[in-house]
Coordinates of C-alpha atoms in Angstrom, one line a residue:
X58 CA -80.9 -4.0 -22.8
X59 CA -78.7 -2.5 -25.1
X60 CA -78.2 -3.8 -28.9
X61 CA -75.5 -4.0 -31.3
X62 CA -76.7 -3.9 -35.3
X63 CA -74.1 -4.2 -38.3
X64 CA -75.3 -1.7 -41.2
X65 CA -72.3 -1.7 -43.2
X66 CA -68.9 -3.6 -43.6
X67 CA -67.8 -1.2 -41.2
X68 CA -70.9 0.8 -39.2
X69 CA -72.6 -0.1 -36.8
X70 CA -75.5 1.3 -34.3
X71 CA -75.8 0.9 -30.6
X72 CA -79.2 1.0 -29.4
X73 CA -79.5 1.7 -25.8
X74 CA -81.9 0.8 -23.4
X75 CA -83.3 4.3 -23.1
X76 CA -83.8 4.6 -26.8
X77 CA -80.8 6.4 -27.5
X78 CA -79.1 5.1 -30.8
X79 CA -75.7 5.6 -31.6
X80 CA -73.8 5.2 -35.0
X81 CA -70.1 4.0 -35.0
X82 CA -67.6 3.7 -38.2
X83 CA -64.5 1.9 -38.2
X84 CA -62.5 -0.6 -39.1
X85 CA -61.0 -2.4 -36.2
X86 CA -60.2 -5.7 -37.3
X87 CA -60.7 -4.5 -40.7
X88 CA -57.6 -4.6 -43.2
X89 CA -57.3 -1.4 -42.8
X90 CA -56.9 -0.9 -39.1
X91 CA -53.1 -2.5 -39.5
X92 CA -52.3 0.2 -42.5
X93 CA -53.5 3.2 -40.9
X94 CA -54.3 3.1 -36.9
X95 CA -51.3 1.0 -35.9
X96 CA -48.9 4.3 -35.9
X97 CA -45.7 2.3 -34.5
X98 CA -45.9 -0.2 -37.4
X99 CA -46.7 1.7 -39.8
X100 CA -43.3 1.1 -41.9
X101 CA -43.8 -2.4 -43.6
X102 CA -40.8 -2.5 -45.5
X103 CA -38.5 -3.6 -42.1
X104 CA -39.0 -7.3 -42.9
X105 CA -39.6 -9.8 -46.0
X106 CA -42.6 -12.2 -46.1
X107 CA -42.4 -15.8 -47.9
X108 CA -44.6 -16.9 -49.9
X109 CA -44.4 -19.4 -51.7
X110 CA -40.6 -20.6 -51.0
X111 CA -39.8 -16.7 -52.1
X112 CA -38.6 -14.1 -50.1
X113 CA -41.0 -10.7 -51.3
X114 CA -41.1 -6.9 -50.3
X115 CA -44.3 -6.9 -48.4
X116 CA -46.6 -4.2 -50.4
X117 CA -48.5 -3.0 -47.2
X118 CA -49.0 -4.2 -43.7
X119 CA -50.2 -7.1 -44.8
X120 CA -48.7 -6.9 -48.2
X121 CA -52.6 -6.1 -49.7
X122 CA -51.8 -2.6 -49.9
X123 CA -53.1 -2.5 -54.0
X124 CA -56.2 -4.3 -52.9
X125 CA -57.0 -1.8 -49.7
X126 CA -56.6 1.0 -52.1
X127 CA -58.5 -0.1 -54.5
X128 CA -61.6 -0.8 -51.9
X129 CA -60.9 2.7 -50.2
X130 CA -60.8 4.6 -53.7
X131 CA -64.3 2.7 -55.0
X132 CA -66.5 3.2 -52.0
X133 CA -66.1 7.3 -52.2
X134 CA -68.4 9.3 -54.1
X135 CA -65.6 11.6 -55.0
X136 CA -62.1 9.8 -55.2
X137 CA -62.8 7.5 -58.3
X138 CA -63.9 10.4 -60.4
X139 CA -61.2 12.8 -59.1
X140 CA -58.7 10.6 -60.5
X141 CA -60.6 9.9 -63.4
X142 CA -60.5 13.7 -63.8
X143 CA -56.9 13.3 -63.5
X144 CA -56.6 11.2 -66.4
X145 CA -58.4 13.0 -68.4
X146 CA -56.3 16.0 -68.1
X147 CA -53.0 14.2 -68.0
X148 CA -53.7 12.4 -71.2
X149 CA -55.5 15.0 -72.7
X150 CA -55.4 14.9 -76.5
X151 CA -53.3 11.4 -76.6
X152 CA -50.2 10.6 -77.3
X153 CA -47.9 11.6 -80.2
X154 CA -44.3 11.7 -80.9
X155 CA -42.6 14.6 -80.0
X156 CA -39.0 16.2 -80.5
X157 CA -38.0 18.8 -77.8
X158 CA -35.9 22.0 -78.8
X159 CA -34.8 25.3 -77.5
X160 CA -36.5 28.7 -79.1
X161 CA -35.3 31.7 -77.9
X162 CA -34.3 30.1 -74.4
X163 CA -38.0 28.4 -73.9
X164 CA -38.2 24.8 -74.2
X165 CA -40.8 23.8 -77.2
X166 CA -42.1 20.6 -78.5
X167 CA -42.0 19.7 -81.7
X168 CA -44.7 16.9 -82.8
X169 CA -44.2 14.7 -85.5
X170 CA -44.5 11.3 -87.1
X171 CA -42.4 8.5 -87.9
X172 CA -43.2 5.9 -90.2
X173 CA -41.3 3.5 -88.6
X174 CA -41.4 4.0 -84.8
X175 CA -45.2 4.3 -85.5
X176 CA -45.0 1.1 -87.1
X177 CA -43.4 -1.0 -84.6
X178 CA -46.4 1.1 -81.4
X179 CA -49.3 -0.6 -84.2
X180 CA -47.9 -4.0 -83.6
X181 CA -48.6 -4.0 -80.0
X182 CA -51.3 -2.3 -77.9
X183 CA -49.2 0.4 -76.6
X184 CA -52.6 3.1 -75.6
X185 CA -53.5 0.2 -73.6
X186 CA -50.3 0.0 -71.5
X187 CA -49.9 3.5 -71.1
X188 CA -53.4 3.4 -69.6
X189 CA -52.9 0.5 -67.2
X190 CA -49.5 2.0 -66.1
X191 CA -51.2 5.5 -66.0
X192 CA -53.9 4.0 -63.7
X193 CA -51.3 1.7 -61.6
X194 CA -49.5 5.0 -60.9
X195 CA -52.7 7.5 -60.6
X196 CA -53.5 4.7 -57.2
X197 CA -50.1 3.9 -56.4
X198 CA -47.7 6.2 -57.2
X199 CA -45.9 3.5 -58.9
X200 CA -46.6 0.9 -61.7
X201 CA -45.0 -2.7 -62.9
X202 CA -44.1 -3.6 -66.7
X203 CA -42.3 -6.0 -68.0
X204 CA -40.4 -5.7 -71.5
X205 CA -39.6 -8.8 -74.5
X206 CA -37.4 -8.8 -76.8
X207 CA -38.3 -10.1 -80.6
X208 CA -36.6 -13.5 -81.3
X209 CA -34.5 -12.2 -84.0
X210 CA -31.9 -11.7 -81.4
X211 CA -31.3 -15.5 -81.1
X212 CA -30.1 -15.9 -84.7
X213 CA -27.7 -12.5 -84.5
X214 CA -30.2 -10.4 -85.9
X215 CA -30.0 -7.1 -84.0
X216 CA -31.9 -6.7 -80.6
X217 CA -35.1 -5.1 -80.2
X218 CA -37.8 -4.6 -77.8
X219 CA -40.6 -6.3 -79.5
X220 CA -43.2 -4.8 -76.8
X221 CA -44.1 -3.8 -73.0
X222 CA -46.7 -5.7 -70.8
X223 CA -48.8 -3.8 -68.0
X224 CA -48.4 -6.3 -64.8
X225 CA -51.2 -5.1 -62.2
X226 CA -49.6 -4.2 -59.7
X227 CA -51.6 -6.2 -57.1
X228 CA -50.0 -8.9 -59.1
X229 CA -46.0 -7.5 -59.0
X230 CA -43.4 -7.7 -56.1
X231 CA -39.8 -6.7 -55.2
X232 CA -38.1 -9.5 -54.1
X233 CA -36.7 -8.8 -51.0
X234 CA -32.6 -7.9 -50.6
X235 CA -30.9 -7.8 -47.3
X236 CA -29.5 -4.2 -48.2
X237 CA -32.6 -2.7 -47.9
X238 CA -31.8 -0.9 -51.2
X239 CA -34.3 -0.7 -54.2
X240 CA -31.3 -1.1 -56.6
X241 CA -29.9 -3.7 -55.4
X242 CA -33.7 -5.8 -56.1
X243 CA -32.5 -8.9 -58.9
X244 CA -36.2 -10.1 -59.5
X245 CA -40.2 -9.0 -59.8
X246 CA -42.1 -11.6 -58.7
X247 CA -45.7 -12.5 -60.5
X248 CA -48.5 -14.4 -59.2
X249 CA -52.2 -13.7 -57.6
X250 CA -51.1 -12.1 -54.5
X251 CA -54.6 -10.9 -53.7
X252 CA -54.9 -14.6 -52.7
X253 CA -51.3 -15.8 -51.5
X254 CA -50.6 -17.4 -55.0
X255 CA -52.7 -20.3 -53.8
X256 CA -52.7 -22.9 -57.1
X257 CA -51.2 -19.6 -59.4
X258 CA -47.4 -19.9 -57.8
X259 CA -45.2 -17.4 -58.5
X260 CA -42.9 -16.3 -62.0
X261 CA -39.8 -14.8 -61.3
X262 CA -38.6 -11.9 -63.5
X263 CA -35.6 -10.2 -63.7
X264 CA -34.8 -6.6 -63.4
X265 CA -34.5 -5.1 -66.5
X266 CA -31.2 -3.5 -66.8
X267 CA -31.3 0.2 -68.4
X268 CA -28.0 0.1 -69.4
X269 CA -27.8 -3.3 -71.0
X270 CA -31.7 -3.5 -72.4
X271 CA -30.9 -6.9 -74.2
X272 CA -29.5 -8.5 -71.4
X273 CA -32.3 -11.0 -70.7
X274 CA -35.0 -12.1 -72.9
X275 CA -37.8 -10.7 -70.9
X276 CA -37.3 -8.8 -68.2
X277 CA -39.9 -6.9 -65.5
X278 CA -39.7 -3.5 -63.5
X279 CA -40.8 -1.4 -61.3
X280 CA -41.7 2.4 -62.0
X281 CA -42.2 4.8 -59.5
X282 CA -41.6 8.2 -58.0
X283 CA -39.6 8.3 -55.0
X284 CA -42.0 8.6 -51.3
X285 CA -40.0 10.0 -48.8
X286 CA -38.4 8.0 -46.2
X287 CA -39.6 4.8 -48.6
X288 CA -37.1 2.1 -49.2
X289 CA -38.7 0.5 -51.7
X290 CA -42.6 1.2 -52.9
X291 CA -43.9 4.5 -53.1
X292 CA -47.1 5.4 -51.4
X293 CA -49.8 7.5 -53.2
X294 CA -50.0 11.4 -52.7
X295 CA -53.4 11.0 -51.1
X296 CA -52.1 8.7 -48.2
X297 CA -52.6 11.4 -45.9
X298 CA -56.3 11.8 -46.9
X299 CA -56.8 8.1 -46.4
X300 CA -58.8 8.5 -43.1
X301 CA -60.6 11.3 -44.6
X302 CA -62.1 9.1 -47.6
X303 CA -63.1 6.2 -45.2
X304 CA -64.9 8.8 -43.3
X305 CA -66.5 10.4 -46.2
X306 CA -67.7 7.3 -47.1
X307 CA -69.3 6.0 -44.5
X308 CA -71.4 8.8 -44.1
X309 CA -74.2 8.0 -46.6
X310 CA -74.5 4.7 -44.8
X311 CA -75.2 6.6 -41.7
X312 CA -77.9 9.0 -43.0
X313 CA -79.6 5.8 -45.1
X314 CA -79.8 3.7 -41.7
X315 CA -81.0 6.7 -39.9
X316 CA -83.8 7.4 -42.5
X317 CA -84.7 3.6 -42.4
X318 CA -84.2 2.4 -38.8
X319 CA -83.9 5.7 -36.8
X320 CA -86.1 6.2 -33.5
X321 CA -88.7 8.7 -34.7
X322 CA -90.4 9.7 -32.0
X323 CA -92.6 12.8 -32.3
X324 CA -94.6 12.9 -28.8
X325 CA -94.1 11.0 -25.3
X326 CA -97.3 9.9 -23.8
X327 CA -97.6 9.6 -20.1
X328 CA -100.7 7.4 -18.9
X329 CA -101.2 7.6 -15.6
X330 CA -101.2 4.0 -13.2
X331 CA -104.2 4.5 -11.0
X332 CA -106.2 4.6 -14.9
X333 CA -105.0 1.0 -15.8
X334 CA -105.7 -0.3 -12.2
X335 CA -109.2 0.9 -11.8
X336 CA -109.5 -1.0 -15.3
X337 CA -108.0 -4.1 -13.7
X338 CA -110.1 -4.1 -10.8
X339 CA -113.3 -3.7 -13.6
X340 CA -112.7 -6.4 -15.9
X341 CA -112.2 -8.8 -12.9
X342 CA -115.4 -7.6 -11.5
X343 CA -117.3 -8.3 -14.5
X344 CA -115.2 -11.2 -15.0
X345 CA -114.6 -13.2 -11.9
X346 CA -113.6 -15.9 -13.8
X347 CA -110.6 -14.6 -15.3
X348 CA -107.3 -15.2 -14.2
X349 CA -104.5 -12.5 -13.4
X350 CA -103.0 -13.7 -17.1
X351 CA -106.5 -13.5 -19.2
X352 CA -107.1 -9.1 -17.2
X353 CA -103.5 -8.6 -18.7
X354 CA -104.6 -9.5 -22.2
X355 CA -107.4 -7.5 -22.2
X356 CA -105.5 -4.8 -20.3
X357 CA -102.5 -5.3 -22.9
X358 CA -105.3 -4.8 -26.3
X359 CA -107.3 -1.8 -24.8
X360 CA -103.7 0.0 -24.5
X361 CA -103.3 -0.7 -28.2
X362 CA -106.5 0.1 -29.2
X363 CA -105.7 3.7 -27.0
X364 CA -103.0 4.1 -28.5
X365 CA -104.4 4.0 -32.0
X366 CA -106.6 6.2 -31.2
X367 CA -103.7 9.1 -29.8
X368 CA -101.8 8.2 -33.0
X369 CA -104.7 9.0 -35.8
X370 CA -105.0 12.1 -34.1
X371 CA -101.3 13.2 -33.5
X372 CA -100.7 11.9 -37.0
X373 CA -100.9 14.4 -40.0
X374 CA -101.9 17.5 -41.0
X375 CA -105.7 16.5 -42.0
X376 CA -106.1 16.1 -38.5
X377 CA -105.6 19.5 -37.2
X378 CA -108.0 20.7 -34.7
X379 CA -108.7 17.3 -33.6
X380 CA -109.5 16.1 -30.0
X381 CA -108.7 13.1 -27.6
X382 CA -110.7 12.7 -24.7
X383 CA -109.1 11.7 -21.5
X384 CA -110.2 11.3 -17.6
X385 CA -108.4 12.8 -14.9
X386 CA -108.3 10.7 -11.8
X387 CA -108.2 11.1 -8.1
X388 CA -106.4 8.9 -6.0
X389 CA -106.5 7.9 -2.5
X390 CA -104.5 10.1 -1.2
X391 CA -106.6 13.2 -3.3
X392 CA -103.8 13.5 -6.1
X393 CA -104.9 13.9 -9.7
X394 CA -103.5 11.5 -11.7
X395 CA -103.6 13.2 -15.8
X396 CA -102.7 12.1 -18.9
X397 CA -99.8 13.9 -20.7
X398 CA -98.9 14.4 -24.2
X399 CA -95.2 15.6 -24.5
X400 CA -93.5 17.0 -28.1
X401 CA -90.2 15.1 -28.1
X402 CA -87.4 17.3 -29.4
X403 CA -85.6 14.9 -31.3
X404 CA -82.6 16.8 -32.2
X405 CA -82.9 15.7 -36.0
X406 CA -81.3 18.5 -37.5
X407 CA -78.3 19.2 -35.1
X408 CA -77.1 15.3 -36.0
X409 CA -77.8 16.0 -40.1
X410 CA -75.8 19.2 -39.8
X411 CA -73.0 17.7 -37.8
X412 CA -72.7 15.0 -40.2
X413 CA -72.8 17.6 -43.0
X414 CA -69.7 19.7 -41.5
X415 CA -68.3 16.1 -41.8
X416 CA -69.0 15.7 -45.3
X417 CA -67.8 19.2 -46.5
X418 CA -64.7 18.6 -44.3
X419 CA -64.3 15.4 -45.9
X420 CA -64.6 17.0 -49.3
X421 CA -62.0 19.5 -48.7
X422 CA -59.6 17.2 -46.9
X423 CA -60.0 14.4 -49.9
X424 CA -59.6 17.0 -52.9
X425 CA -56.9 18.6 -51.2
X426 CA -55.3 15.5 -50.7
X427 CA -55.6 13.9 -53.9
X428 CA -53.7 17.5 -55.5
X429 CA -56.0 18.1 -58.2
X430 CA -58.3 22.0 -57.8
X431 CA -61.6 21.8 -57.1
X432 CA -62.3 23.5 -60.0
X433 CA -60.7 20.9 -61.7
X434 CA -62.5 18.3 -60.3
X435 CA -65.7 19.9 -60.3
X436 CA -66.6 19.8 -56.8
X437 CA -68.6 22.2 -54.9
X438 CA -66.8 24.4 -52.9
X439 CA -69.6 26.6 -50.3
X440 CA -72.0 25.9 -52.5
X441 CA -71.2 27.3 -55.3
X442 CA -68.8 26.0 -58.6
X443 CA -65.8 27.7 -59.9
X444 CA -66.0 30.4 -62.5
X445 CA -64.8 29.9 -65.9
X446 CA -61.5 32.3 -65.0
X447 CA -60.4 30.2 -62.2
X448 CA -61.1 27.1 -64.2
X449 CA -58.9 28.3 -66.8
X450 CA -56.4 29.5 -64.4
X451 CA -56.1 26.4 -62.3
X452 CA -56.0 24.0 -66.1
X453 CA -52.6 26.1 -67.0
X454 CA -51.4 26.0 -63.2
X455 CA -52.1 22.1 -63.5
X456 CA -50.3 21.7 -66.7
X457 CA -47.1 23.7 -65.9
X458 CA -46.8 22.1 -62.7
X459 CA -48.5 18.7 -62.2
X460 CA -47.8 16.8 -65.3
X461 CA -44.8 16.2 -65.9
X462 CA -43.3 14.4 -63.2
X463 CA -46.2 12.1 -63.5
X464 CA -45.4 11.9 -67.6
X465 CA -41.8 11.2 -66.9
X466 CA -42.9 8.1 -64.6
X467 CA -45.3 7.0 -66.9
X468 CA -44.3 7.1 -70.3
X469 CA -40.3 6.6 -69.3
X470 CA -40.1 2.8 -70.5
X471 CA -41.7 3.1 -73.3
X472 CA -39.6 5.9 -74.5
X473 CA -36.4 4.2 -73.0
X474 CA -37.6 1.4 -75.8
X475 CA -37.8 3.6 -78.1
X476 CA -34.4 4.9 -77.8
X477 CA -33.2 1.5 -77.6
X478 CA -35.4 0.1 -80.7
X479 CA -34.4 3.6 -82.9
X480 CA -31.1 5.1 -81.9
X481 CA -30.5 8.5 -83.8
X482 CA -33.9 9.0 -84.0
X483 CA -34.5 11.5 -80.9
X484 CA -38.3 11.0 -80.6
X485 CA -40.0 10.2 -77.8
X486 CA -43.8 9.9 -76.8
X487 CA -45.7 13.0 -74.9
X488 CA -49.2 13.3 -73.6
X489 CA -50.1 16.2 -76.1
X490 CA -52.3 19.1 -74.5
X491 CA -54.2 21.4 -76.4
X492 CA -54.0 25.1 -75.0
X493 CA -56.8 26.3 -73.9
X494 CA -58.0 30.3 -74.9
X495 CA -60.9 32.4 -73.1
X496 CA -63.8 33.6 -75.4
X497 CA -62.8 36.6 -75.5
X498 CA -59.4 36.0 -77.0
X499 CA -60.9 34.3 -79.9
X500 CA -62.0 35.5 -83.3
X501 CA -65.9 35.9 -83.3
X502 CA -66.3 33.6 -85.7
X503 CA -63.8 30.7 -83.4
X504 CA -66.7 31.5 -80.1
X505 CA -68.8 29.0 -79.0
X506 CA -72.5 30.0 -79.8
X507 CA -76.2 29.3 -78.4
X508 CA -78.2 27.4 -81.0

């Protein structure tokens, strides 16, 4: 009879009557079976969802899309550090103020201070936004802040933007407009999603409104970078890898049940039938007593007490050039019925190398996906890591290509505050990146040594 165990969330092994075991990994039923396998719905967006008496842009299938990722990205051995690798090289040295001119037809940064715009980032935790948004858009492609103004405003003093607020994004929705047009949205709506805003509610923000930054008195948006085809979130750039990471990750789960509950089965043992009959019809001869129940007992404890004695002998190397003593019978009808001892070939190595070619596929297909080099992510590729050349080669490809959309995303409120807060001033804030030079175009003296 065949048997059904659960190893993980989302694994499971079929052991068959034969012995055979098989492994399985998916997530039918699963939150993510609606995101990923259900190819004809795939496009969320078509439709609002209530909750609670609001009508919301569902953020997923089942509007959990934050939550999914966040389970997907954590369970991989490679994803969260890949896009903490990311961060690393997108923030680089930190941020500073910057002024951007034109030398000689290049574009060039100038960085700077300012007293006063310096000033008014020390009031407020501004390293910590950047990082929440950074994160947010790392995931998601796409990260929710909401901006307040100082209180000044109320007694005619001037407007300002006293500071911005990371909102979580598994916390933030669009509300939903019948135009199907992100610029149309008049309100992001707060509250714990994660749980359908049960005893949170909801708190409605508006849209903060570029052109008129003092408009409202706090106001809430939503920063992305447009996904094709998308009419309102964006989807991260590793969507596509998304199967890829679920099957990477399952993986280890596979090879640690295996190791722990696999059938291990070195030899097959053939005993022949005529053997345990002619011990039957003994032990009732010397036992006339005994019922049909009581011979199988004894029948049933001199097989394990044989079989004891094939497996100290079959069993490790200290018993090389042991012996087992065995005796061939002859049946009625002058066969010889012989015990056997059969080396199982139990095909070990074929399933660990198949689920290896998995795991370097996987590893491919999720660095790939995720758009950051292997070298810069410092994974293996055949075996081998990349060469201080194409490290420094892929960090200059990365920074001239890959930064600055993500920059723009990131770091655009805050410096659209800035020019709100400071006009005149034409400062804004940059991730600042040092350059980085081989050993051989330093000075001797500038070379990194052996102590």
């Amino acid at each position: 009879m065949s048997k059904i165990e659960r190893i993980s969330k989302h694994s499971y092994a079929l052991h068959m009557a034969d012995g055979r075991v098989y492994t399985l990994s998916n997530h039918v039923g699963g939150d993510l079976d609606s995101m990923l396998w259900r190819i004809p719905m795939r496009n969320w967006e078509y439709m609002p969802q209530t909750i609670g008496g609001f009508r919301v842009v569902p953020y997923g299938m089942d509007n959990r899309l934050p939550e999914q990722m966040r389970d997907v990205v954590s369970d991989n051995n490679l994803a969260p550090g890949i896009i903490e690798r990311q961060m690393g090289l997108l923030f680089g040295q930190g941020v500073f103020l910057n002024q951007i001119s034109f030398e000689n037809g290049e574009i060039r940064r100038i960085w700077q201070s300012d007293a006063d715009i310096e000033a008014w980032l020390a009031d407020w935790d501004y390293v910590a936004y950047i990082k929440g948004a950074m994160t947010d858009y790392l995931y998601l492609k796409g990260f929710f802040d909401a901006k307040y103004l100082e209180r000044g405003h109320r007694i005619g003093r001037p407007a300002r933007i006293a500071r911005l607020e990371h909102i979580p994004a598994k916390n933030a929705r669009l509300e939903w407009m019948d135009s199907r047009n992100i610029a149309d949205v008049k309100h992001i709506l707060v509250g714990d999603f994660e749980n359908s805003c049960i005893g949170t509610g909801i708190r409605s923000y508006p849209v903060y409104d570029r052109k008129n930054p003092a408009r409202f008195a706090c106001s809430a948006a939503y920063n992305y970078t447009y996904s094709f085809g998308r009419d309102f979130y964006a989807v991260p750039q590793y969507w596509g890898a998304l199967r890829w990471i679920i099957r990477g990750s399952e993986i280890p789960t596979i090879f640690k049940y295996v190791t722990d509950n696999g059938l291990n089965l070195a030899y097959h043992i053939h005993s022949p039938e005529e053997y345990w009959n002619q011990k039957r019809n003994v032990l009732r001869l010397a036992h006339p007593d005994w019922d049909d129940a009581r011979v199988e007992e004894e029948i049933a404890d001199l097989t394990v007490n044989f079989l004891q004695t094939f497996t100290e002998v079959l069993s490790g190397k200290e018993n090389a050039g042991k012996f087992v003593h065995t005796t061939d019978i002859v049946d009625d009808n002058g066969n010889t019925c012989q015990w056997k001892i059969e080396a199982i070939d139990q095909k070990i190595k074929d399933f660990v190398d198949s689920q290896l070619k998995i795991g370097e596929a996987s590893t491919s297909a999720i660095t790939s996906g995720m758009g950051l080099h292997p070298s810069l992510s410092n994974v293996m590729v055949n075996g081998k890591l990349a060469s201080g050349s194409e490290l420094l080669y892929a960090f200059k490809l990365y920074l001239l290509s890959d930064t600055e959309i993500a920059a723009d995303a990131i770091l655009g409120p805050i410096n659209q505050a800035i020019a709100f807060n400071f006009p005149g001033k034409n400062l804004r804030l940059g991730f600042y990146h040092q350059t980085m030079k081989t050993e051989e175009s330093l000075s001797a003296a500038d070379r990194i040594r052996n102590q």
